[in-house]
Coordinates of C-alpha atoms and ligand atoms in Angstrom, one line a residue:
X965 CA 114.2 119.5 111.1
X966 CA 112.9 120.7 107.8
X967 CA 115.3 118.9 105.5
X968 CA 114.5 115.7 107.3
X969 CA 110.9 116.2 106.6
X970 CA 111.8 116.9 103.0
X971 CA 113.7 113.7 102.7
X972 CA 110.9 111.7 104.3
X973 CA 108.5 113.2 101.8
X974 CA 110.7 112.3 98.9
X975 CA 111.2 108.8 100.2
X976 CA 107.5 108.4 100.4
X977 CA 107.2 109.5 96.8
X978 CA 109.9 107.0 95.8
X979 CA 108.1 104.3 97.6
X980 CA 104.8 105.1 95.9
X981 CA 106.4 105.2 92.5
X982 CA 108.2 101.9 93.1
X983 CA 105.0 100.3 94.3
X984 CA 103.3 101.6 91.1
X985 CA 106.0 100.0 89.0
X986 CA 105.6 96.7 90.8
X987 CA 101.8 96.7 90.7
X988 CA 101.7 97.6 87.0
X989 CA 104.1 94.9 86.1
X990 CA 102.4 92.3 88.2
X991 CA 98.9 93.1 86.9
X992 CA 100.2 92.6 83.4
X993 CA 100.7 89.0 84.2
X994 CA 97.3 88.2 85.6
X995 CA 94.7 86.5 83.4
X996 CA 92.9 89.8 83.0
X997 CA 96.1 91.6 82.1
X998 CA 97.1 88.9 79.6
X999 CA 93.7 89.2 77.9
X1000 CA 94.0 92.9 77.7
X1001 CA 97.5 92.5 76.2
X1002 CA 96.0 90.2 73.6
X1003 CA 93.4 92.8 72.6
X1004 CA 96.1 95.4 72.3
X1005 CA 98.1 93.0 70.2
X1006 CA 95.1 92.4 67.9
X1007 CA 94.6 96.1 67.6
X1008 CA 98.3 96.7 66.6
X1009 CA 97.9 93.9 64.1
X1010 CA 95.1 95.8 62.4
X1011 CA 96.9 99.1 62.8
X1012 CA 100.1 97.9 61.3
X1013 CA 99.3 95.2 58.7
X1014 CA 102.3 94.0 56.8
X1015 CA 102.8 95.5 53.4
X1016 CA 101.4 93.1 50.8
X1017 CA 103.8 90.8 48.9
X1018 CA 103.5 88.1 46.3
X1019 CA 102.7 85.0 48.3
X1020 CA 104.6 81.8 47.7
X1021 CA 101.6 79.7 48.8
X1022 CA 98.1 79.1 47.4
X1023 CA 95.1 77.3 48.7
X1024 CA 93.4 74.6 46.8
X1025 CA 90.0 74.8 48.3
X1026 CA 87.3 72.1 48.7
X1027 CA 84.5 74.7 49.1
X1028 CA 80.8 74.5 49.4
X1029 CA 80.2 74.3 45.7
X1030 CA 82.9 71.6 45.2
X1031 CA 81.4 69.4 48.0
X1032 CA 77.9 69.9 46.6
X1033 CA 79.1 68.8 43.2
X1034 CA 80.8 65.7 44.6
X1035 CA 77.9 64.6 46.8
X1036 CA 79.1 66.0 50.1
X1037 CA 82.0 65.0 52.4
X1038 CA 81.8 61.5 50.9
X1039 CA 83.1 62.8 47.6
X1040 CA 85.9 64.7 49.2
X1041 CA 88.7 62.2 48.1
X1042 CA 87.5 62.2 44.5
X1043 CA 87.3 66.0 44.5
X1044 CA 90.8 66.3 45.8
X1045 CA 92.0 63.8 43.3
X1046 CA 90.5 65.8 40.4
X1047 CA 92.0 69.0 41.7
X1048 CA 95.4 67.5 42.1
X1049 CA 95.3 66.1 38.6
X1050 CA 94.6 69.5 37.2
X1051 CA 97.3 71.4 39.1
X1052 CA 100.0 68.7 38.7
X1053 CA 100.2 69.6 35.1
X1054 CA 101.8 72.9 36.0
X1055 CA 104.2 71.4 38.6
X1056 CA 103.6 73.1 42.0
X1057 CA 106.6 73.1 44.3
X1058 CA 105.0 71.4 47.2
X1059 CA 101.5 70.1 47.9
X1060 CA 100.5 69.9 51.5
X1061 CA 97.2 68.2 52.1
X1062 CA 95.2 69.0 55.2
X1063 CA 92.9 66.0 55.2
X1064 CA 93.1 63.3 57.7
X1065 CA 93.0 60.0 55.8
X1066 CA 93.5 57.2 58.5
X1067 CA 90.8 54.9 57.0
X1068 CA 90.0 53.7 53.6
X1069 CA 87.0 55.4 51.9
X1070 CA 85.3 56.4 48.7
X1071 CA 87.5 57.4 45.8
X1072 CA 90.7 56.0 47.4
X1073 CA 92.0 54.6 44.1
X1074 CA 91.5 57.9 42.3
X1075 CA 93.2 59.8 45.1
X1076 CA 96.1 57.3 45.3
X1077 CA 96.7 57.7 41.6
X1078 CA 96.7 61.5 41.9
X1079 CA 99.1 61.3 44.9
X1080 CA 101.4 59.1 42.9
X1081 CA 101.8 61.8 40.3
X1082 CA 102.2 64.6 43.0
X1083 CA 105.7 65.9 43.4
X1084 CA 106.7 66.8 47.0
X1085 CA 103.6 65.6 48.7
X1086 CA 103.1 66.4 52.4
X1087 CA 100.3 64.6 54.2
X1088 CA 98.7 65.4 57.5
X1089 CA 98.4 63.5 60.7
X1090 CA 96.3 64.3 63.7
X1091 CA 96.7 63.3 67.3
X1092 CA 94.5 60.5 68.6
X1093 CA 91.8 61.9 70.9
X1094 CA 93.5 60.3 73.9
X1095 CA 96.9 61.7 72.9
X1096 CA 98.5 58.2 72.8
X1097 CA 99.8 58.5 69.3
X1098 CA 99.2 59.7 65.8
X1099 CA 96.5 59.0 63.2
X1100 CA 98.5 58.6 60.0
X1101 CA 97.2 58.3 56.5
X1102 CA 96.6 54.7 55.3
X1103 CA 99.8 53.1 53.8
X1104 CA 98.2 53.3 50.4
X1105 CA 98.5 57.1 50.6
X1106 CA 101.4 57.4 53.0
X1107 CA 103.8 55.7 50.6
X1108 CA 103.6 58.7 48.2
X1109 CA 104.3 61.3 50.9
X1110 CA 107.7 63.0 51.1
X1111 CA 106.8 64.1 54.7
X1112 CA 104.0 64.1 57.2
X1113 CA 103.1 67.1 59.3
X1114 CA 100.8 67.4 62.2
X1115 CA 97.6 69.5 62.0
X1116 CA 96.3 69.0 65.5
X1117 CA 94.1 72.0 66.4
X1118 CA 94.2 73.4 69.9
X1119 CA 90.9 75.0 70.3
X1120 CA 91.4 75.7 74.0
X1121 CA 92.5 79.3 73.5
X1122 CA 90.7 81.5 75.9
X1123 CA 89.2 83.8 73.3
X1124 CA 89.4 81.4 70.3
X1125 CA 91.7 83.8 68.5
X1126 CA 94.6 82.0 67.0
X1127 CA 97.6 84.3 67.4
X1128 CA 100.4 81.7 67.6
X1129 CA 101.2 78.1 66.9
X1130 CA 103.5 75.6 68.4
X1131 CA 105.8 74.2 65.7
X1132 CA 105.6 70.7 67.0
X1133 CA 103.3 68.4 69.0
X1134 CA 104.1 65.2 70.9
X1135 CA 101.7 62.3 71.0
X1136 CA 102.8 59.1 72.8
X1137 CA 106.6 59.4 72.3
X1138 CA 106.4 60.6 68.8
X1139 CA 107.1 64.2 68.0
X1140 CA 105.8 65.7 64.7
X1141 CA 106.5 69.1 63.1
X1142 CA 103.6 71.3 62.0
X1143 CA 102.3 70.8 58.5
X1144 CA 103.5 74.3 57.3
X1145 CA 107.0 73.7 58.7
X1146 CA 107.2 70.3 56.9
X1147 CA 106.1 72.0 53.7
X1148 CA 108.9 74.6 54.2
X1149 CA 111.5 71.8 54.8
X1150 CA 110.4 69.9 51.8
X1151 CA 110.4 73.0 49.6
X1152 CA 113.9 74.0 50.7
X1153 CA 115.2 70.5 50.8
X1154 CA 116.5 71.0 54.3
X1155 CA 116.5 69.5 57.8
X1156 CA 115.9 71.2 61.1
X1157 CA 118.8 72.0 63.4
X1158 CA 117.5 72.7 66.9
X1159 CA 119.0 75.2 69.3
X1160 CA 117.6 76.3 72.6
X1161 CA 116.7 79.7 71.1
X1162 CA 115.1 78.5 67.9
X1163 CA 115.0 76.2 64.9
X1164 CA 117.4 76.6 62.0
X1165 CA 115.4 75.4 59.1
X1166 CA 117.4 75.9 55.9
X1167 CA 117.7 79.6 55.2
X1168 CA 115.3 80.5 58.0
X1169 CA 116.2 80.9 61.6
X1170 CA 112.9 80.6 63.4
X1171 CA 113.0 82.3 66.8
X1172 CA 110.9 79.6 68.5
X1173 CA 112.7 78.9 71.8
X1174 CA 112.5 75.8 73.9
X1175 CA 111.5 78.0 76.8
X1176 CA 108.4 79.2 74.9
X1177 CA 107.5 75.7 73.8
X1178 CA 108.7 76.5 70.2
X1179 CA 105.7 78.6 69.6
X1180 CA 105.7 81.2 66.9
X1181 CA 103.4 84.1 66.4
X1182 CA 101.6 83.9 63.0
X1183 CA 102.0 87.1 61.0
X1184 CA 98.8 86.8 59.1
X1185 CA 98.9 88.2 55.6
X1186 CA 96.3 90.9 54.8
X1187 CA 92.9 89.2 54.4
X1188 CA 92.4 87.8 50.8
X1189 CA 96.0 88.1 49.9
X1190 CA 96.8 84.4 49.8
X1191 CA 94.9 83.2 46.7
X1192 CA 92.3 80.5 46.9
X1193 CA 91.1 78.4 44.0
X1194 CA 88.4 75.8 44.4
X1195 CA 88.3 72.5 42.7
X1196 CA 84.9 73.5 41.4
X1197 CA 86.3 76.6 39.7
X1198 CA 89.2 74.5 38.3
X1199 CA 86.7 72.2 36.7
X1200 CA 84.9 75.1 35.2
X1201 CA 88.0 77.0 34.1
X1202 CA 91.0 74.7 33.8
X1203 CA 93.3 77.6 32.9
X1204 CA 93.2 78.6 36.6
X1205 CA 95.6 75.8 37.2
X1206 CA 98.3 78.1 36.0
X1207 CA 98.2 80.0 39.2
X1208 CA 99.6 76.9 41.0
X1209 CA 102.8 76.9 39.0
X1210 CA 105.8 76.6 41.3
X1211 CA 103.7 77.4 44.4
X1212 CA 103.4 75.7 47.7
X1213 CA 99.9 74.4 47.7
X1214 CA 97.8 73.9 50.8
X1215 CA 94.9 71.7 49.9
X1216 CA 91.9 71.3 52.2
X1217 CA 88.3 71.9 53.1
X1218 CA 87.1 75.5 53.3
X1219 CA 83.4 74.9 53.2
X1220 CA 82.0 76.5 56.4
X1221 CA 79.6 73.7 57.0
X1222 CA 82.3 71.0 56.8
X1223 CA 85.4 72.6 58.2
X1224 CA 86.6 70.9 61.3
X1225 CA 89.1 73.4 62.6
X1226 CA 88.0 77.0 62.3
X1227 CA 90.0 79.9 63.6
X1228 CA 89.6 83.5 64.4
X1229 CA 92.5 85.7 63.7
X1230 CA 93.5 89.1 65.0
X1231 CA 92.0 90.5 61.8
X1232 CA 89.0 88.5 61.5
X1233 CA 86.6 90.4 63.7
X1234 CA 84.4 87.4 64.1
X1235 CA 84.9 86.0 60.6
X1236 CA 86.2 82.5 60.8
X1237 CA 89.3 81.3 58.9
X1238 CA 89.5 77.7 57.9
X1239 CA 92.6 75.7 59.2
X1240 CA 94.0 75.3 55.7
X1241 CA 94.3 79.1 55.3
X1242 CA 96.0 79.3 58.6
X1243 CA 98.6 76.8 57.6
X1244 CA 99.3 78.9 54.5
X1245 CA 99.8 81.9 56.8
X1246 CA 102.2 80.0 59.0
X1247 CA 104.1 79.1 55.8
X1248 CA 104.3 82.7 54.7
X1249 CA 105.4 83.8 58.1
X1250 CA 108.4 81.3 57.9
X1251 CA 109.1 81.9 54.2
X1252 CA 109.1 85.8 54.7
X1253 CA 110.8 85.5 58.1
X1254 CA 108.2 87.8 59.5
X1255 CA 108.8 86.7 63.0
X1256 CA 107.2 88.7 65.9
X1257 CA 109.2 88.1 69.0
X1258 CA 108.1 89.0 72.6
X1259 CA 110.1 91.5 74.5
X1260 CA 112.0 89.9 77.4
X1261 CA 110.7 90.1 80.9
X1262 CA 113.7 92.1 82.0
X1263 CA 113.1 94.6 79.3
X1264 CA 109.4 95.0 80.2
X1265 CA 110.1 95.4 83.9
X1266 CA 112.9 97.9 83.2
X1267 CA 110.6 100.0 81.1
X1268 CA 107.9 99.9 83.7
X1269 CA 110.2 101.2 86.3
X1270 CA 111.7 103.8 84.0
X1271 CA 108.2 105.1 83.3
X1272 CA 107.2 105.1 87.0
X1273 CA 110.5 106.8 88.0
X1274 CA 110.0 109.4 85.3
X1275 CA 106.6 110.2 86.7
X1276 CA 108.0 110.5 90.2
X1277 CA 110.8 112.8 89.0
X1278 CA 108.3 115.0 87.1
X1279 CA 106.1 115.5 90.1
X1280 CA 109.0 115.9 92.5
X1281 CA 110.9 118.6 90.5
X1282 CA 108.5 120.1 87.9
X1283 CA 105.4 122.1 88.5
X1284 CA 102.7 124.0 86.6
X1285 CA 102.4 123.4 82.9
X1286 CA 105.8 121.7 82.6
X1287 CA 104.5 119.0 84.9
X1288 CA 101.4 118.7 82.8
X1289 CA 103.3 118.5 79.6
X1290 CA 105.7 115.9 81.1
X1291 CA 102.7 113.8 82.3
X1292 CA 101.2 113.9 78.8
X1293 CA 104.5 113.0 77.2
X1294 CA 104.9 110.1 79.5
X1295 CA 101.5 108.8 78.9
X1296 CA 102.0 109.1 75.2
X1297 CA 105.4 107.4 75.4
X1298 CA 103.9 104.5 77.4
X1299 CA 101.3 104.1 74.6
X1300 CA 103.7 104.6 71.7
X1301 CA 106.2 102.1 73.0
X1302 CA 104.2 99.0 72.0
X1303 CA 103.4 100.6 68.6
X1304 CA 107.0 101.4 67.8
X1305 CA 108.2 98.1 69.1
X1306 CA 105.6 96.3 66.9
X1307 CA 106.9 98.0 63.8
X1308 CA 110.3 96.5 64.8
X1309 CA 108.6 93.1 65.1
X1310 CA 108.8 93.1 68.8
X1311 CA 105.7 92.4 70.8
X1312 CA 105.6 94.6 73.9
X1313 CA 102.7 93.8 76.3
X1314 CA 100.5 96.9 76.7
X1315 CA 99.2 96.4 80.2
X1316 CA 102.4 96.6 82.4
X1317 CA 103.8 99.8 81.0
X1318 CA 100.5 101.5 80.8
X1319 CA 99.4 100.6 84.3
X1320 CA 102.8 101.3 85.8
X1321 CA 102.8 104.8 84.2
X1322 CA 99.2 105.6 85.2
X1323 CA 99.6 104.3 88.7
X1324 CA 102.8 106.2 89.1
X1325 CA 101.3 109.4 87.8
X1326 CA 98.2 109.0 90.0
X1327 CA 100.2 108.4 93.1
X1328 CA 102.8 111.1 92.4
X1329 CA 100.0 113.6 91.7
X1330 CA 98.3 112.6 95.0
X1331 CA 101.6 113.0 96.8
X1332 CA 102.0 116.4 95.3
X1333 CA 98.5 117.5 96.1
X1334 CA 99.0 116.6 99.8
X1335 CA 102.4 118.4 99.8
X1336 CA 101.0 121.5 98.2
X1337 CA 98.1 121.5 100.6
X1338 CA 100.4 121.1 103.6
X1339 CA 102.5 124.1 102.3
X1340 CA 99.3 126.1 101.8
X1341 CA 98.1 125.4 105.3
X1342 CA 101.5 126.4 106.6
X1343 CA 101.4 129.6 104.7
X1344 CA 97.9 130.3 105.9
X1345 CA 99.0 129.7 109.5
X1346 CA 101.9 132.0 109.1
X1347 CA 99.7 134.7 107.7
X1348 CA 97.3 134.6 110.6
X1349 CA 100.2 134.6 113.0
X1350 CA 101.6 137.7 111.3
X1351 CA 98.2 139.3 111.6
X1352 CA 98.2 138.4 115.3
X1353 CA 101.6 140.0 115.7
X1354 CA 100.3 143.2 114.2
X1355 CA 97.4 143.0 116.6
X1356 CA 99.8 142.4 119.5
X1357 CA 102.0 145.2 118.5
X1358 CA 99.2 147.7 118.0
X1359 CA 97.6 146.5 121.2
X1360 CA 100.8 146.8 123.3
X1361 CA 101.6 150.2 121.8
X1362 CA 98.2 151.6 122.1
X1363 CA 98.2 151.6 125.9
X1364 CA 101.2 153.9 126.3
X1365 CA 100.2 155.9 123.3
X1366 CA 96.8 156.6 124.7
X1367 CA 98.3 157.6 128.0
X1368 CA 100.7 160.0 126.3
X1369 CA 98.0 161.5 124.1
X1370 CA 95.6 162.0 126.9
X1371 CA 98.2 163.6 129.2
X1372 CA 99.6 165.9 126.6
X1373 CA 96.1 167.0 125.5
X1374 CA 95.2 167.9 129.1
X1375 CA 98.3 169.9 129.5
X1376 CA 97.8 171.9 126.4
X1377 CA 94.1 172.5 127.0
X1378 CA 94.2 173.6 130.6
X1379 CA 97.0 176.2 130.6
X1380 CA 96.2 177.1 134.3
X1381 CA 96.7 173.6 135.6
X1382 CA 98.2 173.3 139.1
X1383 CA 101.9 172.7 139.0
X1384 CA 101.6 169.3 140.9
X1385 CA 99.1 168.0 138.4
X1386 CA 101.1 169.2 135.4
X1387 CA 104.2 167.4 136.8
X1388 CA 102.2 164.2 137.2
X1389 CA 101.0 164.4 133.6
X1390 CA 104.6 165.0 132.4
X1391 CA 105.8 162.1 134.4
X1392 CA 103.2 159.8 132.8
X1393 CA 104.3 161.1 129.3
X1394 CA 107.8 160.5 130.2
X1395 CA 107.5 157.0 131.6
X1396 CA 105.1 155.8 129.0
X1397 CA 107.2 157.0 126.1
X1398 CA 110.2 155.4 127.7
X1399 CA 108.2 152.1 127.9
X1400 CA 107.3 152.4 124.3
X1401 CA 110.8 153.1 123.2
X1402 CA 112.1 150.2 125.3
X1403 CA 109.6 147.9 123.7
X1404 CA 110.6 148.9 120.2
X1405 CA 114.2 148.8 121.2
X1406 CA 113.9 145.2 122.4
X1407 CA 112.2 144.0 119.3
X1408 CA 114.8 145.7 117.1
X1409 CA 117.8 144.6 119.2
X1410 CA 116.8 141.0 119.1
X1411 CA 116.3 141.1 115.4
X1412 CA 119.6 142.8 114.9
X1413 CA 121.4 140.5 117.3
X1414 CA 120.1 137.4 115.5
X1415 CA 121.0 138.9 112.2
X1416 CA 124.5 139.4 113.4
X1417 CA 124.2 143.2 112.9
X1418 CA 124.8 144.1 116.4
X1419 CA 127.2 143.3 119.3
X1420 CA 125.8 142.4 122.6
X1421 CA 126.2 145.2 125.2
X1422 CA 128.5 144.1 128.1
X1423 CA 127.3 145.7 131.3
X1424 CA 127.4 144.1 134.8
X1425 CA 124.3 143.9 136.7
X1426 CA 123.0 142.0 139.8
X1427 CA 120.6 139.2 139.2
X1428 CA 118.5 139.7 142.4
X1429 CA 117.8 143.3 141.6
X1430 CA 116.8 142.5 138.1
X1431 CA 114.5 139.7 139.1
X1432 CA 112.9 141.9 141.8
X1433 CA 112.3 144.6 139.2
X1434 CA 110.6 142.2 136.8
X1435 CA 108.6 140.6 139.6
X1436 CA 107.4 144.0 140.7
X1437 CA 106.2 144.8 137.2
X1438 CA 104.5 141.5 136.8
X1439 CA 102.7 141.8 140.1
X1440 CA 100.5 144.5 138.7
X1441 CA 99.2 141.8 136.3
X1442 CA 99.2 139.0 138.8
X1443 CA 97.0 140.9 141.3
X1444 CA 94.1 140.9 138.9
X1445 CA 94.1 137.1 139.0
X1446 CA 95.1 136.9 142.7
X1447 CA 98.3 135.1 141.8
X1448 CA 101.2 135.4 144.2
X1449 CA 104.6 135.9 142.8
X1450 CA 107.2 134.7 145.3
X1451 CA 110.9 135.2 144.9
X1452 CA 113.0 133.1 147.2
X1453 CA 116.5 133.8 148.6
X1454 CA 117.9 135.3 145.4
X1455 CA 121.7 135.7 145.6
X1456 CA 123.3 138.9 144.5
X1457 CA 125.1 137.1 141.7
X1458 CA 126.5 139.4 139.0
X1459 CA 125.8 138.7 135.3
X1460 CA 127.2 140.5 132.3
X1461 CA 125.5 141.4 129.1
X1462 CA 122.6 143.6 128.1
X1463 CA 120.5 144.3 131.2
X1464 CA 117.5 145.5 129.3
X1465 CA 117.3 142.5 127.1
X1466 CA 117.7 140.2 130.1
X1467 CA 115.0 142.1 131.9
X1468 CA 112.7 141.6 128.9
X1469 CA 113.4 137.9 129.0
X1470 CA 112.7 137.3 132.6
X1471 CA 109.7 139.6 132.6
X1472 CA 108.3 137.7 129.7
X1473 CA 108.7 134.4 131.5
X1474 CA 107.0 135.8 134.6
X1475 CA 104.1 137.2 132.6
X1476 CA 103.7 133.9 130.8
X1477 CA 103.6 132.1 134.1
X1478 CA 100.8 134.5 135.2
X1479 CA 99.0 134.4 131.9
X1480 CA 98.8 130.6 131.7
X1481 CA 97.9 129.9 135.3
X1482 CA 94.4 130.0 136.9
X1483 CA 93.6 132.4 139.7
X1484 CA 94.7 131.8 143.3
X1485 CA 97.9 130.0 142.3
X1486 CA 101.5 130.9 143.0
X1487 CA 104.5 131.6 140.8
X1488 CA 107.8 131.0 142.4
X1489 CA 111.2 132.4 141.3
X1490 CA 114.3 130.8 142.8
X1491 CA 117.9 130.0 142.2
X1492 CA 118.7 126.3 142.8
X1493 CA 122.4 126.2 141.9
X1494 CA 125.0 128.8 141.7
X1495 CA 128.1 126.6 141.9
X1496 CA 130.8 126.9 139.3
X1497 CA 130.6 129.7 136.7
X1498 CA 126.8 129.3 136.1
X1499 CA 123.7 130.2 137.9
X1500 CA 120.4 128.4 137.5
X1501 CA 117.2 130.5 137.8
X1502 CA 113.9 128.8 137.7
X1503 CA 110.4 130.3 137.3
X1504 CA 107.7 127.8 138.3
X1505 CA 104.0 128.1 138.1
X1506 CA 100.9 125.9 138.9
X1507 CA 99.2 126.6 135.5
X1508 CA 97.9 124.7 132.5
X1509 CA 101.3 123.2 131.6
X1510 CA 101.9 121.4 128.3
X1511 CA 102.9 118.0 127.0
X1512 CA 106.4 116.9 126.0
X1513 CA 106.0 117.5 122.3
X1514 CA 104.9 121.0 122.9
X1515 CA 107.8 121.8 125.1
X1516 CA 110.1 121.5 122.1
X1517 CA 107.9 123.7 119.9
X1518 CA 107.0 126.6 122.1
X1519 CA 110.4 128.3 121.2
X1520 CA 109.4 128.4 117.5
X1521 CA 108.2 131.8 116.3
X1522 CA 104.4 132.0 116.4
X1523 CA 103.9 128.6 118.0
X1524 CA 101.1 128.5 120.6
X1525 CA 99.8 125.4 122.4
X1526 CA 96.2 124.4 121.9
X1527 CA 95.5 124.9 125.6
X1528 CA 96.9 128.5 125.4
X1529 CA 94.8 129.3 122.4
X1530 CA 91.7 128.0 124.1
X1531 CA 92.4 129.8 127.4
X1532 CA 91.4 133.1 125.7
X1533 CA 94.7 134.8 126.8
X1534 CA 96.0 137.1 124.1
X1535 CA 99.3 136.0 122.6
X1536 CA 101.3 135.8 119.5
X1537 CA 103.8 133.0 120.2
X1538 CA 106.7 135.4 119.6
X1539 CA 107.7 136.1 123.2
X1540 CA 109.5 132.8 123.9
X1541 CA 111.4 132.8 120.6
X1542 CA 112.8 136.2 121.6
X1543 CA 113.5 135.0 125.1
X1544 CA 115.4 132.0 123.8
X1545 CA 117.4 134.2 121.5
X1546 CA 118.3 136.6 124.2
X1547 CA 119.4 133.8 126.5
X1548 CA 121.5 132.2 123.8
X1549 CA 123.1 135.5 122.9
X1550 CA 124.2 135.7 126.5
X1551 CA 125.8 132.2 126.4
X1552 CA 123.0 130.6 128.4
X1553 CA 120.4 127.9 127.9
X1554 CA 116.7 127.6 128.6
X1555 CA 114.8 124.4 129.5
X1556 CA 111.2 123.6 130.2
X1557 CA 109.8 121.0 132.5
X1558 CA 106.1 120.8 132.2
X1559 CA 103.1 118.5 132.7
X1560 CA 99.6 119.3 131.3
X1561 CA 97.4 120.6 134.1
X1562 CA 100.2 120.5 136.7
X1563 CA 102.3 123.5 135.8
X1564 CA 105.5 124.5 134.1
X1565 CA 109.0 125.3 135.2
X1566 CA 111.3 127.4 132.9
X1567 CA 114.9 127.2 133.9
X1568 CA 117.6 129.5 132.7
X1569 CA 121.2 128.5 133.0
X1570 CA 123.2 131.8 132.8
X1571 CA 126.9 132.6 132.9
X1572 CA 128.2 134.6 135.9
X1573 CA 130.2 137.7 135.2
X1574 CA 133.9 136.8 135.7
Ligands
LIG1156 P1 102.4 134.0 123.7 O1 102.4 133.9 125.2 O2 102.3 135.3 123.1 O3 101.5 133.0 123.1 P2 105.1 132.9 123.9 O4 106.2 132.8 122.9 O5 105.5 133.7 125.1 O6 103.9 133.5 123.2 O7 104.8 131.5 124.4 C1 104.6 130.5 123.4 C2 103.6 129.5 123.9 O8 104.2 128.7 124.9 C3 102.3 130.1 124.5 O9 101.4 130.4 123.6 C4 101.9 128.9 125.4 O10 101.2 128.0 124.6 C5 103.2 128.3 125.8 N1 103.6 128.8 127.2 C6 104.6 129.7 127.5 N2 104.7 129.8 128.8 C7 103.9 128.9 129.3 C8 103.5 128.6 130.7 N3 104.1 129.2 131.8 N4 102.6 127.6 130.9 C9 102.0 127.0 129.9 N5 102.2 127.3 128.6 C10 103.2 128.3 128.3

């Protein structure tokens, strides 16, 4: 019985832990979960910034002061032309221009002349608002471009933080690579080879899979690391041009008032980054191969279940401080995993593992709490039952002891007592001490028998005489409640075994029948079958009875039914467990047939003496 309960309890724990794993994993993929994952990602970004390096890119900025000097946005083309003319002298490796130039404008001739002298020029194209195609630079500019890259800004991010970038966009039927990627291709003089898992772009294998829409995470350089020089400053200090030597230049507007695409980055904490700087960061990500890849779904799910299982095991098998330490370690591990993975350039979502672990710990702890409480209640019950046993024993023993004490005292005090009286006293002492000894003997015998320390006596005795003796003793009790004990046509069948134990068993059944019946009822003892080598003896009452579940449990030590407890009858729940042991030791069986309020029938099936 007990091991089955144990298994059921462990299955419950396994179920709870499994459900925690599933719940944690699934919540990680809800909108809320994804948002939290992103915040954790940003946090890791700030926690683990890449070590600074010498950037291969530089920003040629059209900043506030430049635009002011050139008369606002209208002077943008002239300003860019002047800037290019200055840096072209030191031969930059590539110049990528993030200005959309689909229509003629002011300063076009100057800009075209500057473009003509620019080596490795990459121009930008943007998607038409309706997505039907691309807005390309006018042919007067386009003819100088080695390549054209798209700079279409997706500003539909749910928290406006730009963490990643698709490496291509499609408008109409025309696919364009991103500006930074084009700059990389031009600089390395290579073409793209596409595989399902990524893009092979010269010396760089970019892990941008088809499945992920060829998106890469941008590994932003520490703020301020990629240099910016404005056209205004170049005008003031032409020697600054030297900084552009051999670099990949990203030229564009940085003026806060004019910038069209503004981004927040995981670092920015509300500070906005102009698009041109973001392109430079994408370039650095590719050039330094600082690719952050997402952990696979299988890996995440497996880790969630591993955490949940570990929590379950900890609570199932550890306890006390080990359990606490294990819980702490587990929580720590679930938090460290994303950090350690991030150091390895793997992005591990924070929510699923965390929630799976927390849920599993919470449910396993609740499970343990209930289990411990159940054990505690059981122990408490056992304690009170033992106390009751002590009460019972002292109560049962006190009656004969009081009689013995009283009688012996009288004898010793009154030396000149009449002989008849003295004999009567002595008889009381004798019979009561025998009763006491028998009671103790029965308890001890049954304990020894069940412990296998004693052989059963093998005497022959008649069933009818035994039952009559028990009935006679029980009648003294029954009379108080006006209960009639009736024994019907008992055969003189012979049994073999320990007569005293058997008497204890039958007497116990009879006194129970009397105890748990109301006044003015009847208890009947009869034999209904004595064919074969067995005899069936039944003791039937018209008492409180019990329901079916209880009929199984009453043979357990210390078990008492609610009805019995409420009846006010003294009891310990030990008697029937002893009866059952005695009967089993004699090779017999005991059954109960009972209905609440209708009465009970206890039937012994006993072996006849051969
Ligand atoms: P006790 O009588 O000391 O409580 P027992 O082991 O003799 O202990 O009996 C166990 C329980 O079985 C009783 O407490 C009572 O609930 C139930 N029981 C036993 N005999 C009867 C009966 N004849 N009718 C109803 N309930 C009974």
